[in-house]
PDB file of C-alpha atoms (C1' of nucleotides) in Angstrom:
ATOM      1  CA  MET O1132     -24.876   3.084  -3.122  1.00 79.00           C
ATOM      2  CA  ASP O1133     -21.786   2.604  -0.999  1.00 91.00           C
ATOM      3  CA  GLN O1134     -21.288   5.642   1.193  1.00 95.00           C
ATOM      4  CA  VAL O1135     -17.583   5.099   1.701  1.00 97.00           C
ATOM      5  CA  GLU O1136     -16.925   4.702  -2.013  1.00 97.00           C
ATOM      6  CA  LEU O1137     -18.944   7.815  -2.684  1.00 97.00           C
ATOM      7  CA  PHE O1138     -16.939   9.857  -0.216  1.00 97.00           C
ATOM      8  CA  LYS O1139     -13.694   8.408  -1.554  1.00 98.00           C
ATOM      9  CA  ALA O1140     -14.659   9.558  -5.022  1.00 98.00           C
ATOM     10  CA  LEU O1141     -15.262  13.035  -3.653  1.00 98.00           C
ATOM     11  CA  ALA O1142     -12.054  13.087  -1.620  1.00 98.00           C
ATOM     12  CA  ASN O1143      -9.939  14.423  -4.443  1.00 98.00           C
ATOM     13  CA  LYS O1144      -9.464  17.997  -5.553  1.00 98.00           C
ATOM     14  CA  THR O1145      -9.555  17.312  -9.260  1.00 98.00           C
ATOM     15  CA  ARG O1146     -12.594  15.081  -9.124  1.00 98.00           C
ATOM     16  CA  LEU O1147     -14.444  17.691  -7.124  1.00 98.00           C
ATOM     17  CA  GLN O1148     -13.466  20.325  -9.657  1.00 98.00           C
ATOM     18  CA  ILE O1149     -14.699  18.200 -12.531  1.00 98.00           C
ATOM     19  CA  LEU O1150     -18.047  17.941 -10.813  1.00 97.00           C
ATOM     20  CA  THR O1151     -18.334  21.698 -10.475  1.00 96.00           C
ATOM     21  CA  TRP O1152     -17.059  22.307 -13.986  1.00 97.00           C
ATOM     22  CA  LEU O1153     -19.781  20.045 -15.306  1.00 96.00           C
ATOM     23  CA  LYS O1154     -22.328  22.142 -13.502  1.00 94.00           C
ATOM     24  CA  SER O1155     -22.034  24.884 -16.096  1.00 92.00           C
ATOM     25  CA  PRO O1156     -20.027  23.625 -19.050  1.00 92.00           C
ATOM     26  CA  GLU O1157     -20.614  26.748 -21.150  1.00 89.00           C
ATOM     27  CA  GLU O1158     -18.883  28.756 -18.481  1.00 92.00           C
ATOM     28  CA  HIS O1159     -15.965  26.454 -17.801  1.00 94.00           C
ATOM     29  CA  PHE O1160     -15.144  25.151 -21.241  1.00 89.00           C
ATOM     30  CA  PRO O1161     -14.241  28.014 -23.606  1.00 78.00           C
ATOM     31  CA  ASP O1162     -14.826  26.214 -26.874  1.00 76.00           C
ATOM     32  CA  TYR O1163     -17.703  24.133 -25.645  1.00 76.00           C
ATOM     33  CA  GLU O1164     -19.915  23.584 -28.675  1.00 68.00           C
ATOM     34  CA  PRO O1165     -22.068  20.966 -30.344  1.00 55.00           C
ATOM     35  CA  ALA O1166     -19.192  19.029 -31.854  1.00 58.00           C
ATOM     36  CA  CYS O1167     -17.493  17.511 -28.901  1.00 60.00           C
ATOM     37  CA  GLY O1168     -19.416  19.756 -26.582  1.00 51.00           C
ATOM     38  CA  SER O1169     -22.748  18.579 -27.869  1.00 53.00           C
ATOM     39  CA  THR O1170     -26.117  19.678 -26.684  1.00 54.00           C
ATOM     40  CA  ASP O1171     -26.918  17.992 -23.473  1.00 81.00           C
ATOM     41  CA  VAL O1172     -25.105  14.714 -23.163  1.00 87.00           C
ATOM     42  CA  GLY O1173     -22.241  16.382 -21.405  1.00 93.00           C
ATOM     43  CA  VAL O1174     -18.624  17.221 -22.075  1.00 95.00           C
ATOM     44  CA  CYS O1175     -16.070  15.001 -23.742  1.00 95.00           C
ATOM     45  CA  VAL O1176     -12.980  13.726 -21.967  1.00 97.00           C
ATOM     46  CA  GLY O1177     -10.519  15.817 -23.942  1.00 96.00           C
ATOM     47  CA  TYR O1178     -11.968  19.140 -22.830  1.00 96.00           C
ATOM     48  CA  ILE O1179     -11.926  18.103 -19.218  1.00 97.00           C
ATOM     49  CA  GLN O1180      -8.427  16.787 -19.547  1.00 97.00           C
ATOM     50  CA  LYS O1181      -7.055  19.990 -21.060  1.00 96.00           C
ATOM     51  CA  LYS O1182      -8.641  22.103 -18.369  1.00 96.00           C
ATOM     52  CA  SER O1183      -7.362  19.895 -15.588  1.00 97.00           C
ATOM     53  CA  GLY O1184      -3.747  19.927 -16.653  1.00 96.00           C
ATOM     54  CA  LEU O1185      -3.390  16.261 -15.787  1.00 98.00           C
ATOM     55  CA  THR O1186      -2.756  13.517 -18.300  1.00 98.00           C
ATOM     56  CA  GLN O1187      -5.340  11.854 -20.461  1.00 98.00           C
ATOM     57  CA  SER O1188      -5.072   8.531 -18.674  1.00 98.00           C
ATOM     58  CA  THR O1189      -5.488  10.086 -15.272  1.00 98.00           C
ATOM     59  CA  ILE O1190      -8.594  12.006 -16.244  1.00 98.00           C
ATOM     60  CA  SER O1191     -10.087   9.049 -18.025  1.00 98.00           C
ATOM     61  CA  GLU O1192      -9.623   7.082 -14.826  1.00 98.00           C
ATOM     62  CA  TYR O1193     -11.063   9.841 -12.662  1.00 98.00           C
ATOM     63  CA  LEU O1194     -14.134  10.069 -14.844  1.00 98.00           C
ATOM     64  CA  SER O1195     -14.500   6.339 -14.661  1.00 98.00           C
ATOM     65  CA  THR O1196     -14.330   6.600 -10.868  1.00 98.00           C
ATOM     66  CA  LEU O1197     -17.031   9.254 -10.801  1.00 98.00           C
ATOM     67  CA  HIS O1198     -19.093   7.144 -13.138  1.00 98.00           C
ATOM     68  CA  ARG O1199     -18.650   3.969 -11.099  1.00 97.00           C
ATOM     69  CA  VAL O1200     -20.190   5.600  -8.036  1.00 97.00           C
ATOM     70  CA  GLY O1201     -22.905   7.168 -10.146  1.00 97.00           C
ATOM     71  CA  LEU O1202     -21.949  10.807  -9.784  1.00 97.00           C
ATOM     72  CA  VAL O1203     -21.796  11.263 -13.555  1.00 98.00           C
ATOM     73  CA  SER O1204     -23.344   9.589 -16.549  1.00 97.00           C
ATOM     74  CA  ALA O1205     -21.352   8.558 -19.585  1.00 97.00           C
ATOM     75  CA  THR O1206     -22.592   8.584 -23.165  1.00 95.00           C
ATOM     76  CA  ARG O1207     -20.515   7.282 -25.992  1.00 94.00           C
ATOM     77  CA  VAL O1208     -21.159   9.007 -29.301  1.00 93.00           C
ATOM     78  CA  GLY O1209     -18.780   8.056 -32.031  1.00 93.00           C
ATOM     79  CA  GLN O1210     -15.253   8.396 -30.774  1.00 95.00           C
ATOM     80  CA  TRP O1211     -16.247  10.648 -27.942  1.00 95.00           C
ATOM     81  CA  THR O1212     -17.479   9.863 -24.500  1.00 96.00           C
ATOM     82  CA  TYR O1213     -19.567  12.596 -22.965  1.00 96.00           C
ATOM     83  CA  TYR O1214     -19.699  12.925 -19.246  1.00 97.00           C
ATOM     84  CA  LYS O1215     -22.460  14.724 -17.451  1.00 96.00           C
ATOM     85  CA  ARG O1216     -23.421  15.255 -13.839  1.00 96.00           C
ATOM     86  CA  ASN O1217     -25.954  12.823 -12.483  1.00 96.00           C
ATOM     87  CA  GLU O1218     -28.065  15.200 -10.451  1.00 96.00           C
ATOM     88  CA  GLU O1219     -30.119  12.375  -9.065  1.00 94.00           C
ATOM     89  CA  THR O1220     -27.190  10.769  -7.278  1.00 94.00           C
ATOM     90  CA  ILE O1221     -25.944  14.132  -6.117  1.00 94.00           C
ATOM     91  CA  ALA O1222     -29.345  14.878  -4.612  1.00 92.00           C
ATOM     92  CA  THR O1223     -29.378  11.488  -2.943  1.00 90.00           C
ATOM     93  CA  LEU O1224     -25.990  12.347  -1.529  1.00 91.00           C
ATOM     94  CA  GLY O1225     -27.533  15.372   0.107  1.00 89.00           C
ATOM     95  CA  ASN O1226     -30.072  13.181   1.848  1.00 87.00           C
ATOM     96  CA  LEU O1227     -27.329  10.783   2.816  1.00 86.00           C
ATOM     97  CA  ILE O1228     -25.586  13.551   4.642  1.00 85.00           C
ATOM     98  CA  ASP O1229     -28.733  14.163   6.628  1.00 83.00           C
ATOM     99  CA  THR O1230     -28.854  10.536   7.738  1.00 86.00           C
ATOM    100  CA  LEU O1231     -25.240  10.808   8.751  1.00 86.00           C
TER     101      LEU O1231
ATOM    102  CA  MET D1009     -13.289  24.275   5.860  1.00 80.00           C
ATOM    103  CA  ASP D1010     -11.406  22.191   3.332  1.00 91.00           C
ATOM    104  CA  GLN D1011     -13.865  20.168   1.297  1.00 95.00           C
ATOM    105  CA  VAL D1012     -11.355  17.544   0.249  1.00 97.00           C
ATOM    106  CA  GLU D1013     -10.170  16.960   3.813  1.00 97.00           C
ATOM    107  CA  LEU D1014     -13.748  16.723   4.946  1.00 97.00           C
ATOM    108  CA  PHE D1015     -14.571  14.090   2.374  1.00 97.00           C
ATOM    109  CA  LYS D1016     -11.363  12.225   3.156  1.00 98.00           C
ATOM    110  CA  ALA D1017     -12.369  12.073   6.790  1.00 98.00           C
ATOM    111  CA  LEU D1018     -15.712  10.607   5.770  1.00 98.00           C
ATOM    112  CA  ALA D1019     -14.174   8.145   3.337  1.00 98.00           C
ATOM    113  CA  ASN D1020     -13.641   5.484   5.948  1.00 98.00           C
ATOM    114  CA  LYS D1021     -16.075   2.909   7.230  1.00 97.00           C
ATOM    115  CA  THR D1022     -15.069   3.119  10.857  1.00 98.00           C
ATOM    116  CA  ARG D1023     -15.064   6.895  10.980  1.00 98.00           C
ATOM    117  CA  LEU D1024     -18.505   6.986   9.424  1.00 98.00           C
ATOM    118  CA  GLN D1025     -19.692   4.474  12.000  1.00 97.00           C
ATOM    119  CA  ILE D1026     -18.309   6.525  14.850  1.00 98.00           C
ATOM    120  CA  LEU D1027     -20.266   9.482  13.585  1.00 97.00           C
ATOM    121  CA  THR D1028     -23.507   7.538  13.567  1.00 96.00           C
ATOM    122  CA  TRP D1029     -22.762   5.930  16.935  1.00 96.00           C
ATOM    123  CA  LEU D1030     -22.336   9.362  18.420  1.00 96.00           C
ATOM    124  CA  LYS D1031     -25.746  10.289  17.122  1.00 94.00           C
ATOM    125  CA  SER D1032     -27.412   8.262  19.842  1.00 92.00           C
ATOM    126  CA  PRO D1033     -24.836   7.208  22.416  1.00 92.00           C
ATOM    127  CA  GLU D1034     -27.385   5.692  24.810  1.00 89.00           C
ATOM    128  CA  GLU D1035     -28.376   3.301  22.077  1.00 92.00           C
ATOM    129  CA  HIS D1036     -24.948   2.344  20.847  1.00 93.00           C
ATOM    130  CA  PHE D1037     -22.941   2.219  24.038  1.00 89.00           C
ATOM    131  CA  PRO D1038     -24.355  -0.361  26.451  1.00 77.00           C
ATOM    132  CA  ASP D1039     -22.816   0.965  29.637  1.00 76.00           C
ATOM    133  CA  TYR D1040     -22.993   4.582  28.638  1.00 75.00           C
ATOM    134  CA  GLU D1041     -23.437   6.491  31.888  1.00 67.00           C
ATOM    135  CA  PRO D1042     -22.339   9.658  33.630  1.00 55.00           C
ATOM    136  CA  ALA D1043     -18.915   8.397  34.619  1.00 58.00           C
ATOM    137  CA  CYS D1044     -17.110   8.117  31.357  1.00 60.00           C
ATOM    138  CA  GLY D1045     -20.345   8.479  29.458  1.00 51.00           C
ATOM    139  CA  SER D1046     -21.140  11.803  31.067  1.00 54.00           C
ATOM    140  CA  THR D1047     -24.143  13.939  30.415  1.00 54.00           C
ATOM    141  CA  ASP D1048     -23.658  15.828  27.260  1.00 81.00           C
ATOM    142  CA  VAL D1049     -20.009  16.304  26.484  1.00 87.00           C
ATOM    143  CA  GLY D1050     -19.941  13.111  24.475  1.00 94.00           C
ATOM    144  CA  VAL D1051     -18.458   9.663  24.731  1.00 95.00           C
ATOM    145  CA  CYS D1052     -14.959   8.809  25.891  1.00 95.00           C
ATOM    146  CA  VAL D1053     -12.406   7.169  23.627  1.00 97.00           C
ATOM    147  CA  GLY D1054     -12.403   3.831  25.426  1.00 96.00           C
ATOM    148  CA  TYR D1055     -16.064   3.116  24.752  1.00 96.00           C
ATOM    149  CA  ILE D1056     -15.706   3.922  21.100  1.00 97.00           C
ATOM    150  CA  GLN D1057     -12.569   1.866  20.855  1.00 97.00           C
ATOM    151  CA  LYS D1058     -14.148  -1.228  22.380  1.00 96.00           C
ATOM    152  CA  LYS D1059     -17.131  -1.025  20.105  1.00 96.00           C
ATOM    153  CA  SER D1060     -15.002  -0.561  17.008  1.00 97.00           C
ATOM    154  CA  GLY D1061     -12.788  -3.565  17.582  1.00 96.00           C
ATOM    155  CA  LEU D1062      -9.744  -1.641  16.417  1.00 98.00           C
ATOM    156  CA  THR D1063      -6.828  -0.710  18.624  1.00 98.00           C
ATOM    157  CA  GLN D1064      -6.714   2.219  20.985  1.00 98.00           C
ATOM    158  CA  SER D1065      -4.104   4.048  18.948  1.00 98.00           C
ATOM    159  CA  THR D1066      -6.064   3.702  15.750  1.00 98.00           C
ATOM    160  CA  ILE D1067      -9.259   5.004  17.249  1.00 98.00           C
ATOM    161  CA  SER D1068      -7.480   7.831  18.972  1.00 98.00           C
ATOM    162  CA  GLU D1069      -6.084   8.849  15.628  1.00 98.00           C
ATOM    163  CA  TYR D1070      -9.440   8.511  13.872  1.00 98.00           C
ATOM    164  CA  LEU D1071     -11.081  10.714  16.465  1.00 98.00           C
ATOM    165  CA  SER D1072      -8.318  13.198  16.038  1.00 98.00           C
ATOM    166  CA  THR D1073      -8.968  13.164  12.303  1.00 98.00           C
ATOM    167  CA  LEU D1074     -12.667  13.785  12.804  1.00 98.00           C
ATOM    168  CA  HIS D1075     -11.818  16.537  15.224  1.00 98.00           C
ATOM    169  CA  ARG D1076      -9.299  18.170  12.912  1.00 97.00           C
ATOM    170  CA  VAL D1077     -11.928  18.659  10.222  1.00 97.00           C
ATOM    171  CA  GLY D1078     -14.464  19.779  12.780  1.00 97.00           C
ATOM    172  CA  LEU D1079     -16.906  16.902  12.568  1.00 97.00           C
ATOM    173  CA  VAL D1080     -16.657  16.261  16.299  1.00 98.00           C
ATOM    174  CA  SER D1081     -15.787  18.298  19.327  1.00 97.00           C
ATOM    175  CA  ALA D1082     -13.385  17.112  21.987  1.00 97.00           C
ATOM    176  CA  THR D1083     -13.629  17.867  25.682  1.00 95.00           C
ATOM    177  CA  ARG D1084     -10.984  16.772  28.101  1.00 95.00           C
ATOM    178  CA  VAL D1085     -12.303  16.085  31.590  1.00 94.00           C
ATOM    179  CA  GLY D1086      -9.806  14.531  33.901  1.00 93.00           C
ATOM    180  CA  GLN D1087      -8.230  11.573  32.254  1.00 95.00           C
ATOM    181  CA  TRP D1088     -10.988  11.210  29.727  1.00 95.00           C
ATOM    182  CA  THR D1089     -11.525  12.898  26.429  1.00 96.00           C
ATOM    183  CA  TYR D1090     -15.147  13.086  25.402  1.00 96.00           C
ATOM    184  CA  TYR D1091     -16.005  13.242  21.771  1.00 97.00           C
ATOM    185  CA  LYS D1092     -19.280  14.512  20.493  1.00 96.00           C
ATOM    186  CA  ARG D1093     -20.787  15.210  17.100  1.00 96.00           C
ATOM    187  CA  ASN D1094     -20.459  18.753  15.925  1.00 96.00           C
ATOM    188  CA  GLU D1095     -23.865  19.201  14.374  1.00 96.00           C
ATOM    189  CA  GLU D1096     -22.955  22.601  13.071  1.00 94.00           C
ATOM    190  CA  THR D1097     -20.222  21.301  10.799  1.00 94.00           C
ATOM    191  CA  ILE D1098     -22.390  18.411   9.730  1.00 94.00           C
ATOM    192  CA  ALA D1099     -25.132  20.807   8.750  1.00 92.00           C
ATOM    193  CA  THR D1100     -22.649  22.946   6.866  1.00 90.00           C
ATOM    194  CA  LEU D1101     -21.601  19.813   5.065  1.00 90.00           C
ATOM    195  CA  GLY D1102     -25.148  19.410   3.855  1.00 88.00           C
ATOM    196  CA  ASN D1103     -25.054  22.867   2.332  1.00 87.00           C
ATOM    197  CA  LEU D1104     -21.671  22.119   0.856  1.00 85.00           C
ATOM    198  CA  ILE D1105     -23.167  19.226  -1.040  1.00 85.00           C
ATOM    199  CA  ASP D1106     -25.713  21.581  -2.524  1.00 81.00           C
ATOM    200  CA  THR D1107     -22.971  23.854  -3.817  1.00 85.00           C
ATOM    201  CA  LEU D1108     -21.244  20.854  -5.294  1.00 85.00           C
TER     202      LEU D1108
ATOM    203  C1'  DA N1461       5.573  10.078  45.470  1.00 71.62           C
ATOM    204  C1'  DA N1462       4.094   5.742  43.012  1.00 71.62           C
ATOM    205  C1'  DG N1463       1.170   3.007  40.607  1.00 71.62           C
ATOM    206  C1'  DA N1464      -2.864   2.654  37.787  1.00 71.62           C
ATOM    207  C1'  DT N1465      -5.794   4.317  34.060  1.00 71.62           C
ATOM    208  C1'  DA N1466      -7.078   6.978  29.785  1.00 71.62           C
ATOM    209  C1'  DT N1467      -5.455   9.014  25.924  1.00 71.62           C
ATOM    210  C1'  DA N1468      -1.958  10.594  22.630  1.00 71.62           C
ATOM    211  C1'  DT N1469       2.023  10.044  19.860  1.00 71.62           C
ATOM    212  C1'  DC N1470       5.745   7.475  17.477  1.00 71.62           C
ATOM    213  C1'  DG N1471       7.838   4.181  14.363  1.00 71.62           C
ATOM    214  C1'  DA N1472       7.030   0.536  11.289  1.00 71.62           C
ATOM    215  C1'  DC N1473       4.760  -2.114   7.946  1.00 71.62           C
ATOM    216  C1'  DT N1474       1.064  -3.009   4.588  1.00 71.62           C
ATOM    217  C1'  DT N1475      -2.444  -1.507   1.562  1.00 71.62           C
ATOM    218  C1'  DT N1476      -4.462   2.026  -1.227  1.00 71.62           C
ATOM    219  C1'  DT N1477      -4.376   6.097  -3.967  1.00 71.62           C
ATOM    220  C1'  DT N1478      -2.258   9.251  -7.117  1.00 71.62           C
ATOM    221  C1'  DC N1479      -0.525  10.006 -11.300  1.00 71.62           C
ATOM    222  C1'  DC N1480       2.287   8.952 -15.094  1.00 71.62           C
ATOM    223  C1'  DG N1481       3.858   6.873 -19.773  1.00 71.62           C
ATOM    224  C1'  DA N1482       3.021   3.276 -22.926  1.00 71.62           C
ATOM    225  C1'  DT N1483      -0.059   0.520 -25.219  1.00 71.62           C
ATOM    226  C1'  DA N1484      -4.643  -1.150 -26.654  1.00 71.62           C
ATOM    227  C1'  DT N1485      -9.200  -0.292 -28.454  1.00 71.62           C
ATOM    228  C1'  DT N1486     -12.744   1.995 -30.962  1.00 71.62           C
ATOM    229  C1'  DC N1487     -14.433   4.704 -34.382  1.00 71.62           C
ATOM    230  C1'  DC N1488     -14.120   7.971 -38.241  1.00 71.62           C
ATOM    231  C1'  DA N1489     -12.461   9.539 -42.691  1.00 71.62           C
ATOM    232  C1'  DA N1490      -9.987   9.341 -46.774  1.00 71.62           C
TER     233       DA N1490
ATOM    234  C1'  DT I 900      -8.458  -0.593 -45.354  1.00 71.62           C
ATOM    235  C1'  DT I 901      -5.294   2.216 -43.402  1.00 71.62           C
ATOM    236  C1'  DG I 902      -4.167   6.161 -40.665  1.00 71.62           C
ATOM    237  C1'  DG I 903      -5.444   9.280 -37.293  1.00 71.62           C
ATOM    238  C1'  DA I 904      -8.054  10.891 -33.322  1.00 71.62           C
ATOM    239  C1'  DA I 905     -10.459  10.000 -28.783  1.00 71.62           C
ATOM    240  C1'  DT I 906     -10.734   7.203 -25.048  1.00 71.62           C
ATOM    241  C1'  DA I 907      -9.644   3.178 -22.146  1.00 71.62           C
ATOM    242  C1'  DT I 908      -6.642   0.087 -19.899  1.00 71.62           C
ATOM    243  C1'  DC I 909      -2.207  -1.624 -18.051  1.00 71.62           C
ATOM    244  C1'  DG I 910       1.997  -1.511 -15.290  1.00 71.62           C
ATOM    245  C1'  DG I 911       4.626   1.005 -12.231  1.00 71.62           C
ATOM    246  C1'  DA I 912       6.810   4.577  -8.987  1.00 71.62           C
ATOM    247  C1'  DA I 913       5.866   7.604  -5.348  1.00 71.62           C
ATOM    248  C1'  DA I 914       2.971   9.384  -1.816  1.00 71.62           C
ATOM    249  C1'  DA I 915      -0.669   8.815   1.485  1.00 71.62           C
ATOM    250  C1'  DA I 916      -3.704   6.175   4.511  1.00 71.62           C
ATOM    251  C1'  DG I 917      -4.709   2.162   7.531  1.00 71.62           C
ATOM    252  C1'  DT I 918      -3.373  -0.158  11.311  1.00 71.62           C
ATOM    253  C1'  DC I 919      -0.627  -2.019  14.766  1.00 71.62           C
ATOM    254  C1'  DG I 920       2.493  -2.394  19.107  1.00 71.62           C
ATOM    255  C1'  DA I 921       5.321   0.223  22.034  1.00 71.62           C
ATOM    256  C1'  DT I 922       5.993   4.192  24.455  1.00 71.62           C
ATOM    257  C1'  DA I 923       4.966   8.850  26.234  1.00 71.62           C
ATOM    258  C1'  DT I 924       1.953  12.029  28.708  1.00 71.62           C
ATOM    259  C1'  DA I 925      -1.583  13.440  31.757  1.00 71.62           C
ATOM    260  C1'  DT I 926      -4.410  12.604  35.548  1.00 71.62           C
ATOM    261  C1'  DC I 927      -6.367  10.224  39.438  1.00 71.62           C
ATOM    262  C1'  DT I 928      -5.869   7.520  43.690  1.00 71.62           C
ATOM    263  C1'  DT I 929      -3.703   6.106  47.604  1.00 71.62           C
TER     264       DT I 929
END
DNA sequence: AAGATATATCGACTTTTTCCGATATTCCAA
DNA sequence: TTGGAATATCGGAAAAAGTCGATATATCTT
């Protein structure tokens, strides 16, 4: 786990927001439901994109960034990709801070 | 405390190194001593610069960045500026991660 | 007061990041 | 199997960050 890359991924307002949104999807995504909202695999790109106000390509890239450093997991189901927080990495990040 | 700015400051290899160097100055700065090394105000810019291998201006700016976000404290004594970890902010950062 | 030393700031250039629109890919449904 | 929907990828323009050398500022010494 590259510390610098991890911090870079977190050094962006929108990416940070996505991470907090994913903490309680029911709260942050109005029409979150088991269709594109699914049960527990996460939230699909479109929902996140709409909420962010940025373009589809930008959000897709941001999610890919978060995924690359392991902050979220990605699950493809049909035409949707569900993104979900990876609590394990986030916890590890906490420890990392301590070793800072 | 701006989260994004904090993460930006940490999203750089050299700045991260500086932070860890300052954790145990005696260990990381060979000729650390109460002259420019002082007792407990921190380590002067020159020492950090030499160890980093980057130019004086770059390191001065990096330290200023770390100081701006509160990760280090700066104490001017004579012609030297001593930089020291600000453990308080670093601890707060740990909590911040938890609220992520 | 003048020169030397430590640090800060400025201007420039290069690299990286941010974000976009357009296009490609994948999968579903009719 | 063709069209539509969701996502990914590509290419680019603009902004920000990295990094330097040169210069400015502050302080110490003589």
